[in-house]
Structures are given as structure tokens and as C-alpha cells.
GROMACS .gro file of C-alpha atoms in nm:
model
  424
    1MET     CA    1  26.453  21.997   1.856
    2ILE     CA    2  26.082  21.998   1.945
    3VAL     CA    3  25.857  21.691   1.928
    4VAL     CA    4  25.487  21.786   1.920
    5PRO     CA    5  25.209  21.525   1.940
    6GLY     CA    6  24.916  21.537   1.700
    7HIS     CA    7  24.864  21.600   1.330
    8HIS     CA    8  24.834  21.980   1.322
    9ARG     CA    9  25.145  22.053   1.121
   10ASP     CA   10  25.006  22.369   0.958
   11THR     CA   11  24.898  22.508   1.295
   12LEU     CA   12  25.245  22.443   1.435
   13GLN     CA   13  25.404  22.619   1.138
   14GLU     CA   14  25.178  22.920   1.190
   15LEU     CA   15  25.277  22.932   1.559
   16LEU     CA   16  25.647  22.919   1.471
   17ASP     CA   17  25.606  23.191   1.207
   18ALA     CA   18  25.421  23.417   1.452
   19THR     CA   19  25.687  23.365   1.717
   20ASN     CA   20  25.960  23.437   1.464
   21HIS     CA   21  25.784  23.758   1.361
   22THR     CA   22  25.751  23.872   1.722
   23ALA     CA   23  26.098  23.780   1.847
   24PRO     CA   24  26.383  24.023   1.777
   25GLY     CA   25  26.624  23.914   1.504
   26PRO     CA   26  27.002  23.955   1.511
   27LEU     CA   27  26.981  24.230   1.246
   28PRO     CA   28  26.700  24.453   1.115
   29ASP     CA   29  26.467  24.265   0.877
   30THR     CA   30  26.633  23.936   0.970
   31ALA     CA   31  26.442  23.637   1.110
   32ALA     CA   32  26.519  23.533   1.466
   33PHE     CA   33  26.544  23.165   1.385
   34THR     CA   34  26.493  22.906   1.113
   35GLY     CA   35  26.316  22.572   1.144
   36GLY     CA   36  26.221  22.265   0.949
   37LEU     CA   37  25.924  22.036   1.007
   38ALA     CA   38  25.861  21.670   0.927
   39ASP     CA   39  25.605  21.407   1.030
   40TRP     CA   40  25.719  21.122   1.255
   41ALA     CA   41  25.457  20.856   1.197
   42GLN     CA   42  25.400  20.585   1.454
   43GLY     CA   43  25.612  20.277   1.389
   44THR     CA   44  25.867  20.457   1.169
   45PRO     CA   45  26.233  20.526   1.265
   46PHE     CA   46  26.301  20.851   1.443
   47GLU     CA   47  26.618  20.905   1.236
   48ARG     CA   48  26.412  20.915   0.918
   49ALA     CA   49  26.191  21.197   1.048
   50PHE     CA   50  26.490  21.384   1.190
   51ALA     CA   51  26.675  21.375   0.854
   52ALA     CA   52  26.366  21.498   0.669
   53ALA     CA   53  26.317  21.789   0.914
   54ASP     CA   54  26.685  21.875   0.894
   55GLU     CA   55  26.662  21.884   0.514
   56GLN     CA   56  26.376  22.136   0.537
   57LEU     CA   57  26.583  22.340   0.780
   58GLN     CA   58  26.878  22.351   0.542
   59LEU     CA   59  26.654  22.455   0.252
   60ARG     CA   60  26.519  22.745   0.457
   61LYS     CA   61  26.871  22.847   0.557
   62GLU     CA   62  26.969  22.854   0.192
   63GLN     CA   63  26.667  23.066   0.105
   64LEU     CA   64  26.755  23.309   0.383
   65ARG     CA   65  27.118  23.324   0.257
   66GLU     CA   66  27.259  23.201   0.584
   67VAL     CA   67  27.610  23.064   0.566
   68VAL     CA   68  27.652  22.689   0.593
   69ALA     CA   69  28.015  22.573   0.596
   70PRO     CA   70  28.068  22.223   0.732
   71TRP     CA   71  28.403  22.187   0.553
   72GLU     CA   72  28.680  22.434   0.625
   73HIS     CA   73  28.922  22.563   0.364
   74GLU     CA   74  28.692  22.448   0.083
   75ALA     CA   75  28.857  22.666  -0.180
   76ASP     CA   76  29.192  22.510  -0.094
   77THR     CA   77  29.051  22.160  -0.128
   78PHE     CA   78  28.913  22.237  -0.476
   79VAL     CA   79  29.248  22.376  -0.585
   80ALA     CA   80  29.417  22.061  -0.456
   81PHE     CA   81  29.156  21.844  -0.632
   82SER     CA   82  29.219  22.025  -0.962
   83ARG     CA   83  29.591  21.963  -0.929
   84GLU     CA   84  29.532  21.597  -0.852
   85LEU     CA   85  29.323  21.560  -1.169
   86GLU     CA   86  29.595  21.726  -1.376
   87GLY     CA   87  29.831  21.444  -1.280
   88LEU     CA   88  29.597  21.176  -1.419
   89ARG     CA   89  29.569  21.091  -1.788
   90GLU     CA   90  29.327  20.802  -1.821
   91PRO     CA   91  28.952  20.888  -1.803
   92GLY     CA   92  28.892  20.588  -1.576
   93ASP     CA   93  29.155  20.714  -1.332
   94LEU     CA   94  28.991  21.060  -1.328
   95ILE     CA   95  28.651  20.910  -1.251
   96GLN     CA   96  28.776  20.674  -0.981
   97HIS     CA   97  28.975  20.951  -0.810
   98THR     CA   98  28.663  21.171  -0.809
   99LEU     CA   99  28.450  20.898  -0.648
  100ASN     CA  100  28.714  20.835  -0.382
  101ARG     CA  101  28.739  21.206  -0.308
  102LEU     CA  102  28.363  21.248  -0.271
  103LEU     CA  103  28.351  20.963  -0.020
  104ARG     CA  104  28.641  21.120   0.168
  105VAL     CA  105  28.487  21.468   0.205
  106MET     CA  106  28.113  21.389   0.204
  107ASP     CA  107  27.907  21.192   0.454
  108PHE     CA  108  27.805  20.909   0.217
  109ASP     CA  109  27.879  20.537   0.218
  110GLN     CA  110  27.872  20.449  -0.152
  111ALA     CA  111  27.966  20.627  -0.473
  112ALA     CA  112  27.922  20.515  -0.833
  113TYR     CA  113  27.963  20.641  -1.188
  114ALA     CA  114  27.682  20.531  -1.418
  115ILE     CA  115  27.677  20.569  -1.796
  116LEU     CA  116  27.337  20.644  -1.950
  117GLU     CA  117  27.293  20.457  -2.277
  118GLU     CA  118  26.966  20.514  -2.462
  119ASP     CA  119  26.703  20.362  -2.230
  120GLN     CA  120  26.932  20.203  -1.970
  121LEU     CA  121  27.206  20.282  -1.720
  122VAL     CA  122  27.522  20.089  -1.640
  123TYR     CA  123  27.755  20.134  -1.341
  124VAL     CA  124  28.115  20.132  -1.467
  125HIS     CA  125  28.302  20.262  -1.158
  126GLU     CA  126  28.227  20.240  -0.786
  127ALA     CA  127  28.370  20.312  -0.443
  128HIS     CA  128  28.246  20.237  -0.092
  129ARG     CA  129  28.354  20.278   0.267
  130ASP     CA  130  28.503  19.990   0.465
  131GLY     CA  131  28.235  19.762   0.603
  132VAL     CA  132  27.977  19.881   0.348
  133PRO     CA  133  27.873  19.661   0.054
  134ALA     CA  134  27.944  19.766  -0.304
  135PRO     CA  135  27.663  19.967  -0.466
  136GLU     CA  136  27.371  19.791  -0.631
  137PRO     CA  137  27.317  19.723  -0.918
  138GLY     CA  138  27.665  19.579  -0.969
  139LEU     CA  139  27.916  19.692  -1.229
  140HIS     CA  140  27.825  19.642  -1.595
  141VAL     CA  141  27.470  19.530  -1.513
  142PRO     CA  142  27.223  19.717  -1.740
  143VAL     CA  143  26.916  19.862  -1.566
  144PRO     CA  144  26.614  20.025  -1.738
  145LEU     CA  145  26.598  20.404  -1.700
  146ALA     CA  146  26.221  20.438  -1.723
  147GLY     CA  147  26.064  20.597  -1.416
  148THR     CA  148  26.389  20.626  -1.218
  149ALA     CA  149  26.570  20.929  -1.079
  150PHE     CA  150  26.829  20.872  -1.352
  151GLN     CA  151  26.568  20.936  -1.621
  152ARG     CA  152  26.460  21.258  -1.447
  153VAL     CA  153  26.823  21.369  -1.427
  154GLN     CA  154  26.868  21.287  -1.795
  155ARG     CA  155  26.562  21.495  -1.882
  156THR     CA  156  26.623  21.797  -1.655
  157ARG     CA  157  27.006  21.791  -1.644
  158THR     CA  158  26.987  21.879  -1.275
  159THR     CA  159  27.068  21.695  -0.952
  160GLU     CA  160  26.803  21.469  -0.799
  161TRP     CA  161  26.819  21.382  -0.429
  162SER     CA  162  26.614  21.211  -0.161
  163THR     CA  163  26.661  21.206   0.214
  164ASP     CA  164  26.416  20.912   0.223
  165TYR     CA  165  26.509  20.711  -0.087
  166PRO     CA  166  26.275  20.411  -0.028
  167SER     CA  167  25.974  20.644  -0.062
  168THR     CA  168  26.105  20.802  -0.385
  169PRO     CA  169  25.901  20.727  -0.702
  170GLY     CA  170  26.095  20.483  -0.918
  171ALA     CA  171  26.328  20.367  -0.640
  172LEU     CA  172  26.522  20.062  -0.761
  173PRO     CA  173  26.413  19.752  -0.561
  174GLN     CA  174  26.766  19.607  -0.536
  175VAL     CA  175  26.891  19.939  -0.397
  176VAL     CA  176  26.616  19.953  -0.135
  177GLU     CA  177  26.679  19.589  -0.040
  178GLN     CA  178  27.046  19.672   0.019
  179GLY     CA  179  26.943  19.923   0.285
  180VAL     CA  180  27.001  20.252   0.103
  181LYS     CA  181  26.812  20.526   0.290
  182SER     CA  182  26.933  20.854   0.132
  183GLY     CA  183  27.098  20.940  -0.196
  184MET     CA  184  27.163  21.188  -0.473
  185VAL     CA  185  27.226  21.165  -0.848
  186THR     CA  186  27.422  21.441  -1.024
  187PRO     CA  187  27.453  21.460  -1.404
  188VAL     CA  188  27.786  21.453  -1.585
  189LEU     CA  189  27.753  21.656  -1.906
  190ARG     CA  190  27.934  21.652  -2.239
  191GLN     CA  191  27.852  21.932  -2.482
  192GLY     CA  192  27.525  21.998  -2.299
  193HIS     CA  193  27.403  21.638  -2.296
  194VAL     CA  194  27.390  21.401  -1.998
  195MET     CA  195  27.642  21.125  -2.069
  196ALA     CA  196  27.666  20.982  -1.718
  197THR     CA  197  27.581  21.044  -1.353
  198ILE     CA  198  27.756  21.043  -1.017
  199VAL     CA  199  27.556  20.849  -0.756
  200LEU     CA  200  27.604  20.892  -0.378
  201CYS     CA  201  27.415  20.688  -0.116
  202THR     CA  202  27.399  20.614   0.256
  203VAL     CA  203  27.333  20.259   0.378
  204ASN     CA  204  27.118  20.176   0.682
  205ARG     CA  205  27.102  20.541   0.789
  206TRP     CA  206  26.923  20.855   0.677
  207GLN     CA  207  27.136  21.149   0.566
  208THR     CA  208  27.025  21.510   0.542
  209ILE     CA  209  27.120  21.627   0.194
  210THR     CA  210  27.181  22.000   0.228
  211PRO     CA  211  27.206  22.263  -0.047
  212HIS     CA  212  27.571  22.304   0.041
  213MET     CA  213  27.635  21.933  -0.009
  214ARG     CA  214  27.466  21.945  -0.349
  215LYS     CA  215  27.673  22.245  -0.452
  216THR     CA  216  27.992  22.074  -0.339
  217VAL     CA  217  27.912  21.764  -0.545
  218GLU     CA  218  27.807  21.969  -0.848
  219LEU     CA  219  28.128  22.174  -0.839
  220THR     CA  220  28.331  21.854  -0.809
  221VAL     CA  221  28.148  21.700  -1.105
  222LEU     CA  222  28.194  22.020  -1.307
  223ARG     CA  223  28.570  21.995  -1.254
  224LEU     CA  224  28.557  21.629  -1.359
  225GLU     CA  225  28.366  21.726  -1.676
  226HIS     CA  226  28.635  21.974  -1.772
  227ALA     CA  227  28.911  21.720  -1.710
  228LEU     CA  228  28.734  21.449  -1.913
  229GLU     CA  229  28.670  21.687  -2.202
  230LEU     CA  230  29.033  21.796  -2.204
  231ARG     CA  231  29.152  21.435  -2.212
  232ARG     CA  232  28.908  21.359  -2.494
  233ALA     CA  233  29.028  21.654  -2.701
  234VAL     CA  234  29.394  21.570  -2.639
  235GLY     CA  235  29.324  21.207  -2.731
  236GLU     CA  236  29.172  21.313  -3.062
  237VAL     CA  237  29.471  21.533  -3.141
  238ARG     CA  238  29.709  21.248  -3.056
  239SER     CA  239  29.514  21.006  -3.274
  240THR     CA  240  29.522  21.248  -3.566
  241LEU     CA  241  29.893  21.313  -3.517
  242GLU     CA  242  29.977  20.944  -3.497
  243ALA     CA  243  29.769  20.866  -3.808
  244GLY     CA  244  29.963  21.135  -3.994
  245MET     CA  245  30.294  20.991  -3.879
  246ARG     CA  246  30.193  20.640  -3.986
  247THR     CA  247  30.095  20.774  -4.329
  248LEU     CA  248  30.426  20.956  -4.362
  249SER     CA  249  30.615  20.641  -4.264
  250ARG     CA  250  30.440  20.449  -4.542
  251VAL     CA  251  30.533  20.721  -4.792
  252LEU     CA  252  30.896  20.696  -4.680
  253GLU     CA  253  30.887  20.319  -4.716
  254ALA     CA  254  30.754  20.345  -5.069
  255ARG     CA  255  31.026  20.594  -5.165
  256ASP     CA  256  31.297  20.385  -5.003
  257ALA     CA  257  31.169  20.059  -5.154
  258GLU     CA  258  31.141  19.911  -4.805
  259THR     CA  259  30.904  19.628  -4.724
  260GLN     CA  260  30.561  19.777  -4.657
  261GLY     CA  261  30.484  19.790  -4.286
  262HIS     CA  262  30.846  19.778  -4.167
  263THR     CA  263  30.823  20.104  -3.971
  264ALA     CA  264  30.490  20.018  -3.808
  265ARG     CA  265  30.617  19.674  -3.704
  266ALA     CA  266  30.942  19.814  -3.566
  267ALA     CA  267  30.749  20.086  -3.380
  268ARG     CA  268  30.516  19.831  -3.217
  269LEU     CA  269  30.808  19.612  -3.116
  270ALA     CA  270  30.996  19.912  -2.977
  271THR     CA  271  30.690  20.013  -2.771
  272ARG     CA  272  30.669  19.665  -2.620
  273LEU     CA  273  31.041  19.669  -2.549
  274GLY     CA  274  31.016  20.017  -2.395
  275ALA     CA  275  30.747  19.891  -2.159
  276HIS     CA  276  31.001  19.637  -2.029
  277PHE     CA  277  31.217  19.932  -1.917
  278ARG     CA  278  30.913  20.079  -1.737
  279LEU     CA  279  30.892  20.383  -1.961
  280ASP     CA  280  30.581  20.584  -1.877
  281ARG     CA  281  30.310  20.657  -2.128
  282THR     CA  282  30.465  20.983  -2.247
  283ALA     CA  283  30.807  20.824  -2.296
  284LEU     CA  284  30.654  20.534  -2.490
  285GLU     CA  285  30.466  20.783  -2.704
  286HIS     CA  286  30.787  20.970  -2.782
  287LEU     CA  287  30.960  20.642  -2.866
  288ARG     CA  288  30.679  20.542  -3.102
  289TYR     CA  289  30.670  20.883  -3.275
  290GLY     CA  290  31.047  20.876  -3.315
  291ALA     CA  291  31.015  20.530  -3.471
  292TYR     CA  292  30.758  20.653  -3.722
  293LEU     CA  293  30.985  20.941  -3.825
  294HIS     CA  294  31.325  20.776  -3.788
  295ASP     CA  295  31.399  20.783  -4.163
  296ILE     CA  296  31.239  21.117  -4.247
  297GLY     CA  297  31.584  21.246  -4.342
  298LYS     CA  298  31.579  21.012  -4.643
  299LEU     CA  299  31.354  21.267  -4.811
  300CYS     CA  300  31.678  21.457  -4.870
  301ILE     CA  301  31.868  21.158  -5.018
  302PRO     CA  302  31.869  21.107  -5.399
  303GLU     CA  303  31.654  20.816  -5.520
  304ARG     CA  304  31.941  20.670  -5.722
  305ILE     CA  305  32.117  20.601  -5.392
  306LEU     CA  306  31.808  20.495  -5.198
  307LYS     CA  307  31.705  20.239  -5.459
  308LYS     CA  308  32.046  20.122  -5.573
  309PRO     CA  309  32.030  19.738  -5.572
  310GLY     CA  310  32.403  19.685  -5.536
  311LYS     CA  311  32.669  19.788  -5.288
  312LEU     CA  312  32.710  20.160  -5.224
  313THR     CA  313  33.036  20.337  -5.295
  314PRO     CA  314  33.207  20.511  -5.002
  315GLU     CA  315  33.077  20.846  -5.131
  316GLU     CA  316  32.725  20.711  -5.169
  317ARG     CA  317  32.738  20.558  -4.822
  318ALA     CA  318  32.845  20.891  -4.674
  319THR     CA  319  32.550  21.056  -4.851
  320MET     CA  320  32.313  20.788  -4.721
  321GLN     CA  321  32.438  20.833  -4.366
  322ARG     CA  322  32.346  21.200  -4.384
  323HIS     CA  323  31.980  21.103  -4.343
  324ALA     CA  324  32.020  21.097  -3.964
  325THR     CA  325  32.132  21.461  -3.945
  326GLU     CA  326  31.897  21.568  -4.226
  327GLY     CA  327  31.608  21.415  -4.030
  328HIS     CA  328  31.723  21.593  -3.717
  329ASP     CA  329  31.732  21.925  -3.904
  330LEU     CA  330  31.387  21.870  -4.053
  331VAL     CA  331  31.201  21.785  -3.731
  332THR     CA  332  31.371  22.054  -3.521
  333ARG     CA  333  31.208  22.309  -3.749
  334LEU     CA  334  30.867  22.183  -3.639
  335PRO     CA  335  30.729  22.350  -3.324
  336GLY     CA  336  30.650  22.129  -3.028
  337VAL     CA  337  30.847  21.817  -3.127
  338ALA     CA  338  30.982  21.664  -2.805
  339PRO     CA  339  31.362  21.624  -2.772
  340GLN     CA  340  31.312  21.250  -2.706
  341ILE     CA  341  31.156  21.212  -3.053
  342VAL     CA  342  31.443  21.400  -3.213
  343ALA     CA  343  31.693  21.179  -3.026
  344VAL     CA  344  31.552  20.862  -3.185
  345ILE     CA  345  31.571  21.019  -3.532
  346ARG     CA  346  31.930  21.141  -3.493
  347SER     CA  347  32.082  20.856  -3.294
  348HIS     CA  348  31.920  20.532  -3.412
  349HIS     CA  349  32.237  20.445  -3.610
  350GLU     CA  350  32.476  20.502  -3.319
  351ARG     CA  351  32.654  20.191  -3.188
  352TRP     CA  352  32.720  20.077  -2.833
  353ASP     CA  353  33.093  20.047  -2.919
  354GLY     CA  354  33.110  20.405  -3.048
  355ARG     CA  355  33.156  20.319  -3.415
  356GLY     CA  356  32.814  20.442  -3.530
  357TYR     CA  357  32.702  20.769  -3.687
  358PRO     CA  358  32.646  21.063  -3.700
  359ASP     CA  359  32.807  21.159  -3.365
  360GLY     CA  360  33.008  20.851  -3.268
  361LEU     CA  361  32.827  20.821  -2.934
  362ALA     CA  362  32.902  20.515  -2.721
  363GLY     CA  363  32.739  20.328  -2.433
  364THR     CA  364  32.479  20.509  -2.228
  365ASP     CA  365  32.562  20.839  -2.398
  366ILE     CA  366  32.327  20.711  -2.667
  367PRO     CA  367  31.969  20.805  -2.570
  368LEU     CA  368  31.775  20.505  -2.438
  369GLY     CA  369  31.498  20.546  -2.696
  370ALA     CA  370  31.751  20.525  -2.979
  371ARG     CA  371  31.916  20.218  -2.822
  372ILE     CA  372  31.580  20.043  -2.796
  373PHE     CA  373  31.462  20.132  -3.144
  374SER     CA  374  31.788  20.042  -3.317
  375VAL     CA  375  31.754  19.678  -3.208
  376CYS     CA  376  31.393  19.659  -3.330
  377ASP     CA  377  31.474  19.840  -3.655
  378VAL     CA  378  31.762  19.605  -3.742
  379TYR     CA  379  31.565  19.293  -3.647
  380ASP     CA  380  31.271  19.382  -3.873
  381ALA     CA  381  31.506  19.486  -4.153
  382LEU     CA  382  31.681  19.148  -4.132
  383ILE     CA  383  31.360  18.946  -4.160
  384SER     CA  384  31.233  19.165  -4.449
  385GLU     CA  385  31.321  19.122  -4.813
  386ARG     CA  386  31.493  19.417  -4.979
  387PRO     CA  387  31.615  19.479  -5.338
  388TYR     CA  388  31.971  19.413  -5.221
  389LYS     CA  389  31.910  19.108  -4.995
  390ARG     CA  390  31.686  18.815  -4.913
  391ALA     CA  391  31.477  18.792  -4.597
  392TRP     CA  392  31.643  18.621  -4.301
  393SER     CA  393  31.463  18.368  -4.088
  394HIS     CA  394  31.347  18.473  -3.742
  395ASP     CA  395  31.600  18.244  -3.573
  396ASP     CA  396  31.892  18.373  -3.782
  397ALA     CA  397  31.793  18.734  -3.716
  398VAL     CA  398  31.769  18.672  -3.340
  399LEU     CA  399  32.113  18.507  -3.340
  400GLU     CA  400  32.258  18.808  -3.522
  401ILE     CA  401  32.107  19.049  -3.270
  402GLU     CA  402  32.249  18.838  -2.988
  403ARG     CA  403  32.591  18.830  -3.154
  404GLN     CA  404  32.597  19.210  -3.177
  405ALA     CA  405  32.533  19.263  -2.802
  406GLY     CA  406  32.812  19.484  -2.670
  407GLY     CA  407  32.916  19.578  -3.025
  408GLN     CA  408  32.634  19.736  -3.218
  409PHE     CA  409  32.372  19.712  -2.944
  410ASP     CA  410  32.328  19.779  -2.574
  411PRO     CA  411  32.364  19.437  -2.402
  412GLU     CA  412  32.083  19.510  -2.157
  413VAL     CA  413  31.846  19.604  -2.440
  414VAL     CA  414  31.945  19.287  -2.626
  415ARG     CA  415  31.868  19.073  -2.320
  416ALA     CA  416  31.524  19.229  -2.291
  417PHE     CA  417  31.467  19.192  -2.664
  418LEU     CA  418  31.559  18.822  -2.660
  419ALA     CA  419  31.321  18.759  -2.370
  420LEU     CA  420  31.048  18.940  -2.561
  421VAL     CA  421  31.081  18.761  -2.895
  422ARG     CA  422  31.145  18.418  -2.743
  423ASP     CA  423  30.844  18.443  -2.512
  424PRO     CA  424  30.605  18.681  -2.691
   0.00000   0.00000   0.00000
């Protein structure tokens, strides 16, 4: 580091260039050294001038293709980061994990995720180091985009950065007042458009923002973009699939003369009951899909039996009971149907005491999803009017479910069900 008095910056640069040209380099046609210059005005902090000079140095190093590697094993860390993202399903979790990671591997104090909406920005996620205040503006506080670095990022779709943020055109007053000295804003794209930005700042200290740092952040954000797009696409497929299943369940209800909405109500109740058993999101999804399709086998049962208002003969009852295995056979022909979904379809008429059908399973040999759904299915059937019966009251239906604990139903599932319907 050289501190030179006076204002002759161009003259100093010429002297350095001449010296560099004269001195022998490490390889032919390679400069002997690289430097960066900045003005240190009287009455201003030395650290500010040092960070600005260091930034110029790093830019020159990048131009000269010198290697800058402040983080070892970077490829390994990106592989690990990708695997970490794969284990997260919610977009908010992906974003928060990315902010936490950037603070962990980069020399910044604050990180935020800001959504750009028309002519304003809104922070929706943030992270900060211990002892550092949360980023300003606060979460969910709209701020005009006009004239800010965010607007420039939105227009150019490239990273904006400043080693000396307070002197940046359009610097946000509340950010400057908080003591932010250096920062960068990197766009988050969706289908080529800027949908959000990642913001990184230092507080009460100047930070040299090197090309390598920018590349590291941009690669991290690119990986986040891919993860968010994948979750969005998967979410759309799931929504379409679930809408199709709900439509099919309504068709089955109409054919079976069931009360409209029975399957959807039983599926919602089963999902709530499944949450009591701490089923994860995938397991709850399988339970719900199995509920929607639980009676799909009735497509193979003659209408004269399905809609018979009176008591079924033993032969007719045997035919009706075939819907569990017929449903199993139908869905197993479809590629990609999870075994847990098939289990609900096949086993929702099994009984805890082993006297159910089609396989005579007993106790915990019955899949948990089927045990949960069977309680919800019977409860909603009891409180619904059918051609062959009147609707029961809620209290009578709950008493019947309670009475069947240990017989038709898993006692533990019944206990959870009673707690759920008595304290909804």
C-alpha cells in the first residue's frame, strides 16, 4: 500500500504504468504487478478509500485473468448447496436457505430477498449476522423503485454493486441512516424477466466487492432460480393432477348416488387427521389422493347394485365388495401411482379386528393411511343422507365411531379423531 500526497492521480498512474512496463514480469508478456488507485479526501475515513482502491485492484486482476480464490473447494460447496436445495420443497425455505448460505460464505452483514412489483419493491425474506440490525426497509414495506439500484437491475438484468453505497445515485435514505457502507443487488430471473433480487450489505464498514464475489453470488442465485422454477412447475402439475382427481371423485359420487362432496369432505378430514400423526407433506398428499380415488373400483360395479335402495343380497354384497380389488387393479395400471395411494384404495374397508375385506388384515398390518381414511369415510357417510338411509346427527355419528374403536377402527386413530372433531 502506498499513500501519496497531492491530487496528481493521473501522473501517479502514468508512473506506475511506466514502472510496470520496465520491471520484468513473471512470464513473457505478463505485467509485473497490478494496482488500484482511489482518492482519500481529507476528513473521510481511510477504510472507505482503501476499499475503493482494492475494488479497482480486483477489477484489474480480473481483466488480466489472474486467479482469485478466497474460498477453497468452491466446486464442492456448490455441489453441497445444490443437494441442500433438493431437500427443500417450499419456495420460502429455498430462499431463506440461500440467504443464510450467502451470509455464511460471503463477507456481508445483511441479506434480503426483495420482490419487484410494478413500480415498487418489497422485502419478503431477510437474514443478518448476530449483533447486526435487520435490513432496512423492513419486511413487507413497499418502497418506490424509481431512481434506485433496483430499477437499474430490473432494466439491465445484471448485478449492481457499490463499495461506497452512500455515494451511489438513488441510495435509499433509510439504508444509509442504518450505516450501510457497501452492497450489491443481484437479479433473480423467471423466464427472462426480473421477478426479484438478492440484496447483500455491510454495516458500518466498507467492503471491497470483487469480481469473484459477484460471480459467486450470481452462480448461487442461478441455482436458486432453477430450484424455484422446478418447484413452480411441479406445483402446477400437482394442482392439475389434484383437480383431475377431485373431478373424478365427483363423477364417482354421481354414479354411486352419494351425497355430493362426500369424498372431498372425507379427504380434507383425513388430511387434518394425518397431520396429527405428523405425516410429512408427501405422505399427506398420498393420503389425500388415495381418498379422492378410494371408490374408483365402483366403475366396475353394475349400477343396479350401486343404486339399489334396499338391502343387498349376499351375492350383491360380494359383488359390491369387489370394488376395493377392482380399484387396486385399475390404479396399478397407471404409471407413477405411489404404493401409499394404492394402499388406501385397497384397504380402506379393512377392520382393526380382522373382519374386513378384501384381505382380512388386522391391527397395524393395515396401512396407516387406510386406517385414518376409513374413520373419516365412515363418519362422513353417517352424517350424509343416502337412498337407503337418513343422515345421522354429528353427535350420534361420533358416538358410533367411538363405539367401534378396537373393532372396526384403530383405537389410536379414533382417539385422535375424537379430539379433532370435538375441538376443531
